[in-house]
CSV table of C-alpha atoms in Angstrom, one decimal:
chain,number,residue,atom,x,y,z
A,125,MET,CA,16.9,-46.7,35.5
A,126,THR,CA,19.1,-49.3,37.1
A,127,PRO,CA,22.0,-47.6,39.0
A,128,PHE,CA,25.4,-47.9,37.4
A,129,THR,CA,29.0,-46.5,37.7
A,130,PHE,CA,31.0,-45.3,34.8
A,131,ASN,CA,34.7,-44.3,35.1
A,132,THR,CA,37.1,-43.3,32.4
A,133,THR,CA,40.3,-41.3,31.6
A,134,PRO,CA,39.6,-37.6,32.4
A,135,SER,CA,41.5,-36.2,29.4
A,136,ILE,CA,41.6,-37.7,25.9
A,137,ARG,CA,43.6,-36.0,23.2
A,138,MET,CA,43.5,-37.2,19.6
A,139,GLY,CA,45.1,-36.0,16.4
A,140,ASP,CA,47.6,-36.8,13.7
A,141,GLY,CA,51.1,-35.8,14.8
A,142,LEU,CA,50.0,-35.2,18.4
A,143,LEU,CA,53.0,-37.1,19.8
A,144,ASP,CA,55.0,-33.9,19.2
A,145,ASN,CA,53.0,-32.3,22.0
A,146,LEU,CA,53.8,-35.0,24.5
A,147,GLY,CA,56.4,-32.8,26.3
A,148,ASP,CA,53.9,-30.0,27.1
A,149,MET,CA,51.3,-32.5,28.2
A,150,ALA,CA,53.8,-34.3,30.5
A,151,ARG,CA,55.0,-31.0,32.1
A,152,ALA,CA,51.4,-30.0,32.8
A,153,THR,CA,50.3,-33.4,34.0
A,154,CYS,CA,53.4,-34.9,35.6
A,155,GLY,CA,55.9,-32.3,36.4
A,156,ASP,CA,59.7,-32.1,35.9
A,157,SER,CA,60.7,-35.7,35.6
A,158,VAL,CA,59.1,-38.8,34.2
A,159,LEU,CA,59.7,-42.5,33.6
A,160,LEU,CA,58.9,-43.5,30.0
A,161,VAL,CA,57.8,-47.2,29.9
A,162,THR,CA,58.1,-49.0,26.6
A,163,ASP,CA,59.5,-52.2,25.0
A,164,PRO,CA,62.6,-53.1,22.9
A,165,GLY,CA,60.6,-53.2,19.7
A,166,MET,CA,59.5,-49.6,20.1
A,167,MET,CA,63.1,-48.5,20.8
A,168,ALA,CA,63.9,-49.6,17.3
A,169,THR,CA,61.4,-47.2,15.8
A,170,GLY,CA,61.6,-43.4,15.4
A,171,ILE,CA,58.6,-43.0,17.7
A,172,ILE,CA,60.7,-43.0,20.9
A,173,ASP,CA,63.1,-40.5,19.4
A,174,ARG,CA,60.1,-38.1,18.7
A,175,ALA,CA,58.8,-38.6,22.2
A,176,LEU,CA,62.1,-37.9,23.8
A,177,ALA,CA,62.7,-34.8,21.7
A,178,SER,CA,59.3,-33.4,22.7
A,179,LEU,CA,59.9,-34.1,26.4
A,180,GLU,CA,63.4,-32.6,26.3
A,181,ALA,CA,62.2,-29.5,24.5
A,182,ALA,CA,59.6,-29.0,27.2
A,183,GLY,CA,62.3,-29.3,29.9
A,184,VAL,CA,61.1,-32.6,31.2
A,185,THR,CA,63.8,-35.0,32.5
A,186,VAL,CA,63.3,-38.5,31.1
A,187,THR,CA,64.4,-42.0,32.3
A,188,VAL,CA,63.5,-44.7,29.8
A,189,PHE,CA,62.5,-48.2,31.0
A,190,ALA,CA,62.4,-50.4,27.8
A,191,ASP,CA,62.3,-53.9,29.3
A,192,VAL,CA,58.6,-54.6,28.8
A,193,LYS,CA,57.7,-58.0,27.5
A,194,ALA,CA,54.4,-59.3,26.1
A,195,ASP,CA,52.3,-60.6,28.9
A,196,PRO,CA,54.6,-58.9,31.4
A,197,PRO,CA,55.8,-61.1,34.3
A,198,GLU,CA,56.0,-59.8,37.9
A,199,ALA,CA,59.7,-59.3,37.7
A,200,VAL,CA,59.3,-56.7,34.9
A,201,ILE,CA,56.7,-54.9,36.9
A,202,LEU,CA,58.9,-54.7,40.0
A,203,ASP,CA,61.9,-53.4,37.9
A,204,ALA,CA,59.7,-50.7,36.5
A,205,VAL,CA,58.4,-49.7,40.0
A,206,ALA,CA,62.0,-49.3,41.1
A,207,ALA,CA,62.8,-47.1,38.1
A,208,ALA,CA,59.7,-44.9,38.8
A,209,LYS,CA,60.6,-44.1,42.4
A,210,GLY,CA,61.5,-40.5,42.8
A,211,LYS,CA,59.9,-39.5,39.5
A,212,ASP,CA,57.0,-37.0,39.2
A,213,GLY,CA,55.0,-39.1,36.8
A,214,VAL,CA,54.9,-42.0,34.4
A,215,ILE,CA,54.3,-42.3,30.6
A,216,GLY,CA,53.3,-45.6,29.0
A,217,LEU,CA,54.1,-45.6,25.3
A,218,GLY,CA,53.5,-48.8,23.2
A,219,GLY,CA,51.0,-51.6,23.2
A,220,GLY,CA,48.8,-52.8,26.0
A,221,SER,CA,51.7,-54.5,27.9
A,222,SER,CA,53.7,-51.2,28.1
A,223,ILE,CA,50.7,-49.3,29.3
A,224,ASP,CA,49.8,-52.0,31.8
A,225,VAL,CA,53.3,-51.9,33.2
A,226,ALA,CA,53.2,-48.1,33.4
A,227,LYS,CA,50.0,-48.2,35.3
A,228,LEU,CA,51.4,-50.4,38.0
A,229,ALA,CA,54.7,-48.6,38.1
A,230,ALA,CA,52.8,-45.3,38.8
A,231,LEU,CA,50.7,-47.0,41.5
A,232,LEU,CA,53.3,-49.0,43.4
A,233,ALA,CA,56.2,-46.4,43.2
A,234,CYS,CA,53.9,-44.0,45.0
A,235,SER,CA,51.6,-46.0,47.3
A,236,GLY,CA,54.2,-48.3,48.9
A,237,GLU,CA,51.8,-51.3,48.4
A,238,THR,CA,53.1,-54.6,47.2
A,239,LEU,CA,52.0,-56.0,43.9
A,240,ALA,CA,50.4,-59.0,45.8
A,241,ASP,CA,48.4,-56.5,47.8
A,242,CYS,CA,46.8,-55.1,44.7
A,243,TYR,CA,45.7,-58.3,42.9
A,244,GLY,CA,41.9,-58.6,42.5
A,245,VAL,CA,39.1,-56.1,42.1
A,246,GLY,CA,39.3,-52.9,44.2
A,247,MET,CA,42.2,-54.0,46.3
A,248,ALA,CA,44.6,-51.1,45.4
A,249,LYS,CA,44.6,-48.3,47.9
A,250,GLY,CA,46.8,-45.7,46.2
A,251,PRO,CA,47.8,-42.9,45.7
A,252,ARG,CA,49.7,-43.1,42.5
A,253,LEU,CA,51.9,-40.9,40.4
A,254,PRO,CA,50.4,-38.9,37.5
A,255,LEU,CA,50.0,-41.1,34.4
A,256,ILE,CA,49.9,-40.6,30.6
A,257,ALA,CA,49.1,-43.4,28.2
A,258,VAL,CA,50.2,-43.3,24.5
A,259,PRO,CA,48.9,-46.4,22.6
A,260,THR,CA,50.6,-47.5,19.5
A,261,THR,CA,48.2,-50.3,18.6
A,262,SER,CA,44.4,-50.3,18.1
A,263,GLY,CA,43.4,-53.1,20.4
A,264,THR,CA,43.7,-53.2,24.1
A,265,GLY,CA,42.1,-49.9,25.1
A,266,SER,CA,44.4,-50.0,28.1
A,267,GLU,CA,44.7,-46.2,27.9
A,268,VAL,CA,41.1,-45.9,29.3
A,269,THR,CA,40.7,-49.1,31.4
A,270,PRO,CA,41.2,-49.8,35.2
A,271,ILE,CA,42.9,-53.1,34.5
A,272,SER,CA,46.5,-54.3,34.3
A,273,ILE,CA,47.2,-58.0,33.6
A,274,VAL,CA,50.3,-59.7,35.1
A,275,THR,CA,51.9,-63.1,34.4
A,276,THR,CA,52.4,-64.6,37.8
A,277,GLY,CA,54.0,-67.9,36.9
A,278,ALA,CA,54.7,-70.1,33.9
A,279,LEU,CA,51.1,-69.9,32.8
A,280,GLU,CA,48.9,-68.1,35.3
A,281,LYS,CA,47.8,-64.5,34.9
A,282,MET,CA,46.3,-62.2,37.6
A,283,GLY,CA,44.8,-58.8,37.3
A,284,VAL,CA,44.9,-55.5,39.2
A,285,VAL,CA,41.5,-53.9,38.7
A,286,SER,CA,41.0,-50.5,40.2
A,287,PRO,CA,39.8,-47.1,39.0
A,288,LEU,CA,43.0,-45.8,40.6
A,289,ILE,CA,45.1,-47.0,37.6
A,290,ILE,CA,43.0,-45.3,34.9
A,291,PRO,CA,45.4,-42.9,33.3
A,292,ASP,CA,45.0,-39.2,33.6
A,293,VAL,CA,45.6,-38.5,29.9
A,294,ALA,CA,45.3,-40.7,26.8
A,295,LEU,CA,47.2,-39.4,23.8
A,296,LEU,CA,46.0,-40.9,20.6
A,297,ASP,CA,48.1,-40.2,17.5
A,298,PRO,CA,47.0,-42.4,14.5
A,299,GLU,CA,50.4,-41.9,12.9
A,300,LEU,CA,51.9,-44.1,15.5
A,301,THR,CA,49.9,-47.1,14.2
A,302,ARG,CA,50.7,-46.6,10.5
A,303,ASP,CA,53.6,-49.0,10.3
A,304,LEU,CA,52.1,-51.8,12.4
A,305,PRO,CA,52.5,-55.2,10.6
A,306,ALA,CA,49.3,-56.5,9.0
A,307,HIS,CA,49.0,-59.5,11.4
A,308,VAL,CA,49.3,-57.2,14.4
A,309,THR,CA,46.7,-54.8,13.0
A,310,ALA,CA,44.3,-57.7,12.3
A,311,ALA,CA,44.7,-59.4,15.7
A,312,THR,CA,44.6,-56.3,17.8
A,313,GLY,CA,41.6,-55.0,15.8
A,314,ILE,CA,39.6,-58.1,16.4
A,315,ASP,CA,40.5,-57.9,20.1
A,316,ALA,CA,39.0,-54.4,20.2
A,317,MET,CA,35.9,-55.5,18.4
A,318,VAL,CA,35.5,-58.3,20.9
A,319,HIS,CA,35.7,-55.7,23.7
A,320,ALA,CA,32.8,-53.9,22.2
A,321,ILE,CA,30.7,-57.0,21.5
A,322,GLU,CA,31.2,-58.5,25.0
A,323,SER,CA,30.6,-55.2,26.7
A,324,TYR,CA,27.3,-54.7,24.9
A,325,ALA,CA,26.1,-58.2,25.7
A,326,SER,CA,27.6,-58.4,29.2
A,327,ALA,CA,25.5,-59.9,32.0
A,328,SER,CA,27.3,-57.7,34.4
A,329,PRO,CA,25.0,-55.8,36.8
A,330,ASN,CA,26.9,-52.7,35.7
A,331,ASN,CA,26.1,-53.1,32.0
A,332,ASN,CA,24.9,-49.6,31.3
A,333,PRO,CA,23.6,-47.3,28.6
A,334,VAL,CA,26.9,-45.4,28.3
A,335,SER,CA,28.9,-48.5,27.6
A,336,ARG,CA,26.4,-49.8,25.1
A,337,ALA,CA,26.4,-46.5,23.2
A,338,LEU,CA,30.2,-46.5,23.1
A,339,ALA,CA,30.2,-50.2,22.0
A,340,VAL,CA,27.8,-49.4,19.1
A,341,GLU,CA,30.0,-46.5,17.8
A,342,ALA,CA,33.1,-48.6,18.3
A,343,LEU,CA,31.7,-51.4,16.1
A,344,ARG,CA,30.4,-49.0,13.5
A,345,LEU,CA,33.9,-47.5,13.1
A,346,MET,CA,35.9,-50.7,13.3
A,347,GLY,CA,33.6,-52.8,11.2
A,348,GLY,CA,34.2,-50.5,8.3
A,349,ALA,CA,37.9,-49.8,8.9
A,350,LEU,CA,39.7,-53.0,10.0
A,351,GLU,CA,40.1,-54.7,6.6
A,352,ARG,CA,41.2,-51.4,5.1
A,353,ALA,CA,43.8,-50.8,7.8
A,354,VAL,CA,45.2,-54.3,7.2
A,355,LYS,CA,45.3,-54.1,3.4
A,356,GLU,CA,46.1,-50.4,3.0
A,357,PRO,CA,48.2,-49.6,6.0
A,358,HIS,CA,48.8,-46.0,5.1
A,359,ASP,CA,45.0,-45.3,4.9
A,360,MET,CA,45.1,-42.8,7.8
A,361,ALA,CA,41.3,-42.5,7.9
A,362,ALA,CA,41.1,-46.2,8.6
A,363,ARG,CA,43.9,-46.0,11.1
A,364,GLY,CA,42.2,-43.2,12.9
A,365,ASP,CA,38.9,-45.1,13.0
A,366,MET,CA,40.6,-48.1,14.4
A,367,LEU,CA,42.4,-46.2,17.1
A,368,LEU,CA,39.3,-44.3,18.1
A,369,GLY,CA,37.2,-47.4,18.0
A,370,SER,CA,39.6,-49.2,20.2
A,371,LEU,CA,39.5,-46.4,22.8
A,372,LEU,CA,35.6,-46.4,22.7
A,373,ALA,CA,35.5,-50.2,23.1
A,374,GLY,CA,38.0,-49.8,26.0
A,375,GLN,CA,35.7,-47.3,27.7
A,376,ALA,CA,32.8,-49.7,27.2
A,377,PHE,CA,34.3,-52.8,28.6
A,378,ALA,CA,36.1,-51.0,31.4
A,379,ASN,CA,32.6,-50.4,32.9
A,380,SER,CA,30.6,-53.3,31.4
A,381,PRO,CA,33.1,-56.2,31.5
A,382,VAL,CA,34.0,-58.9,29.0
A,383,ALA,CA,33.0,-62.5,29.3
A,384,ALA,CA,33.5,-66.0,27.8
A,385,VAL,CA,35.4,-65.0,24.7
A,386,HIS,CA,38.2,-63.7,26.8
A,387,ALA,CA,37.8,-66.5,29.4
A,388,LEU,CA,38.4,-69.1,26.7
A,389,ALA,CA,41.1,-67.0,25.0
A,390,TYR,CA,43.4,-66.7,28.1
A,391,PRO,CA,44.3,-70.4,28.3
A,392,ILE,CA,45.2,-70.5,24.6
A,393,GLY,CA,47.7,-67.6,25.2
A,394,GLY,CA,48.9,-69.0,28.5
A,395,HIS,CA,49.7,-72.5,27.2
A,396,PHE,CA,50.6,-71.9,23.6
A,397,LYS,CA,51.9,-68.3,23.6
A,398,VAL,CA,49.3,-67.3,21.0
A,399,PRO,CA,48.9,-63.5,20.9
A,400,HIS,CA,45.9,-62.4,22.8
A,401,GLY,CA,44.0,-60.8,19.9
A,402,LEU,CA,44.5,-63.9,17.8
A,403,SER,CA,43.3,-66.1,20.7
A,404,ASN,CA,40.1,-64.1,20.8
A,405,ALA,CA,39.6,-64.3,17.1
A,406,LEU,CA,39.9,-68.1,17.1
A,407,VAL,CA,37.1,-68.6,19.6
A,408,LEU,CA,34.9,-65.5,19.0
A,409,PRO,CA,32.4,-66.9,16.4
A,410,HIS,CA,32.0,-70.1,18.3
A,411,VAL,CA,31.3,-68.4,21.6
A,412,LEU,CA,28.8,-66.1,19.9
A,413,ARG,CA,27.0,-69.1,18.4
A,414,PHE,CA,26.9,-70.8,21.8
A,415,ASN,CA,25.5,-67.7,23.5
A,416,ALA,CA,23.0,-66.9,20.7
A,417,VAL,CA,21.1,-70.1,21.5
A,418,LYS,CA,19.8,-68.4,24.7
A,419,ALA,CA,20.6,-64.7,24.2
A,420,PRO,CA,20.5,-63.8,20.5
A,421,THR,CA,19.2,-60.2,20.9
A,422,PRO,CA,22.4,-58.3,21.6
A,423,TYR,CA,24.2,-59.9,18.6
A,424,ALA,CA,21.2,-59.3,16.4
A,425,GLU,CA,21.2,-55.7,17.4
A,426,LEU,CA,25.0,-55.3,16.6
A,427,ALA,CA,25.0,-57.2,13.3
A,428,GLY,CA,23.8,-54.4,11.1
A,429,ILE,CA,25.9,-51.8,12.9
A,430,ALA,CA,29.2,-53.6,12.3
A,431,PHE,CA,28.2,-55.0,8.9
A,432,PRO,CA,25.6,-52.9,7.1
A,433,ASP,CA,24.8,-55.7,4.7
A,434,LEU,CA,23.2,-57.5,7.6
A,435,ALA,CA,20.9,-54.7,8.6
A,436,GLY,CA,17.7,-56.4,7.4
A,437,LEU,CA,18.1,-59.5,9.5
A,438,GLN,CA,16.6,-60.2,12.9
A,439,GLY,CA,16.7,-62.6,15.8
A,440,GLN,CA,18.6,-65.8,15.5
A,441,GLU,CA,19.2,-65.3,11.8
A,442,ALA,CA,20.9,-62.0,12.5
A,443,ALA,CA,23.0,-63.3,15.4
A,444,SER,CA,24.2,-66.3,13.3
A,445,ALA,CA,25.1,-64.0,10.3
A,446,PHE,CA,27.0,-61.8,12.7
A,447,ALA,CA,29.1,-64.7,13.9
A,448,ASP,CA,29.7,-65.8,10.3
A,449,ALA,CA,30.7,-62.2,9.3
A,450,LEU,CA,33.2,-61.8,12.1
A,451,GLN,CA,34.8,-65.1,11.2
A,452,ASP,CA,35.0,-64.1,7.5
A,453,LEU,CA,36.5,-60.7,8.4
A,454,ALA,CA,39.2,-62.4,10.5
A,455,THR,CA,40.0,-64.7,7.6
A,456,ARG,CA,40.1,-61.9,5.0
A,457,CYS,CA,42.5,-60.1,7.3
A,458,GLY,CA,44.9,-63.1,7.2
A,459,LEU,CA,44.3,-64.6,10.7
A,460,GLN,CA,44.4,-68.3,11.2
A,461,LYS,CA,41.0,-70.1,11.1
A,462,GLY,CA,41.4,-72.8,13.7
A,463,LEU,CA,43.2,-73.8,16.8
A,464,ARG,CA,45.0,-76.6,14.9
A,465,GLU,CA,46.7,-73.9,12.8
A,466,VAL,CA,48.5,-72.4,15.9
A,467,GLY,CA,49.9,-75.7,17.1
A,468,ILE,CA,47.1,-76.9,19.4
A,469,GLY,CA,46.4,-80.6,19.3
A,470,GLN,CA,42.9,-82.1,19.7
A,471,ASP,CA,44.1,-83.8,22.9
A,472,ASP,CA,45.0,-80.4,24.3
A,473,LEU,CA,41.4,-79.2,24.3
A,474,PRO,CA,40.3,-80.8,27.6
A,475,LYS,CA,43.2,-79.0,29.4
A,476,LEU,CA,42.1,-75.7,27.9
A,477,ALA,CA,38.5,-76.3,29.0
A,478,ARG,CA,39.6,-77.0,32.5
A,479,ASP,CA,41.7,-73.9,32.7
A,480,ALA,CA,39.0,-71.7,31.2
A,481,MET,CA,36.8,-72.6,34.2
A,482,ASN,CA,39.3,-70.7,36.4
A,483,GLN,CA,38.3,-67.4,34.7
A,484,THR,CA,35.3,-66.9,37.0
A,485,ARG,CA,35.5,-63.1,37.1
A,486,LEU,CA,34.9,-63.2,33.3
A,487,LEU,CA,32.5,-66.2,33.0
A,488,VAL,CA,30.1,-64.6,35.4
A,489,ASN,CA,29.5,-61.8,32.8
A,490,ASN,CA,28.6,-64.2,30.0
A,491,PRO,CA,24.9,-64.0,28.9
A,492,ARG,CA,24.8,-67.8,28.9
A,493,ALA,CA,26.2,-70.0,31.7
A,494,VAL,CA,29.4,-71.9,30.5
A,495,ALA,CA,30.2,-75.3,32.1
A,496,GLU,CA,33.4,-77.2,31.4
A,497,ALA,CA,31.6,-79.4,28.9
A,498,ASP,CA,30.4,-76.3,27.1
A,499,ALA,CA,33.9,-74.9,27.0
A,500,LEU,CA,35.2,-78.1,25.5
A,501,GLN,CA,32.5,-78.1,22.9
A,502,ILE,CA,33.4,-74.6,21.9
A,503,TYR,CA,37.1,-75.4,21.7
A,504,GLU,CA,36.2,-78.5,19.5
A,505,ALA,CA,34.2,-76.3,17.2
A,506,ALA,CA,37.2,-73.9,17.0
A,507,TRP,CA,39.7,-76.6,16.4
């Protein structure tokens, strides 16, 4: 067997209503005082009130940092770090951005490193404060990944990638996702499916049997649940399958990393402020068709798992049908079909292709080499 490494969150707790146990978990994991990292949208829900009530009942002193923005800039990270100093631990409650900020606040408030010191793979030295992640979307898998993404300028993003920032505890409560808007459910759900697909097919030398098994189960769950969660938002079985599927996909790609779908999605979000999940959905089928010319096998193997109607197909036929089925699913869930529908002009495509080439840490994992001309061709197909 080829040697591999697999790291993940040590403790995963899942159940309806489990948020009410957050206080006891925080006292056991963090101690007497915590920073709760979230965003203004979450503050408008009853979720934060429930979290605070649980923490206060357990005797945990709470400071709330609610200034997280989507695609968080460096300034937000540094403000959260300042707020975390002197605390016993950090809780990230919200979408992927809130959890990403919480990870870096826990690291930098304890280690004394600068954010610039930590950019890249394996650059963080630690230690960090104890860390709990409570996701409220079924998409990023950030509760089990060693990655935080930071916006470093007007358009550029950089990542901190280190097992040091994998949370100690992931608390999954499907009830927290029940009131997500349909478009958020759809976009984050496709994002999670992309994590599973790209992890399974990754050319990374650390592509491993644990990640592949997790990716298979993630796609089995989400392929059957996403449309139900979008169209019947209070179907708690579907919500639970999506939340668990997102976590499993996160575990998979945390150890067998993603590739060209994400590499081509990032410039779309950077230049045009398109949400990350939607950016992925717009290029996903076209990247899969490109890859399948040289590497159809992983997609053929996944087709019947995500979509049982495709189980009888093989080879290129199965891979092609898988790409079509994913595109159809995104459309049925109400997502836009093409780049033109999100305000991207045809003359913008060369710029996107150039910028995609900067995503070398992702492109190296793609099962087929992607040149700038290839990226342009994919964007044209997606337009």
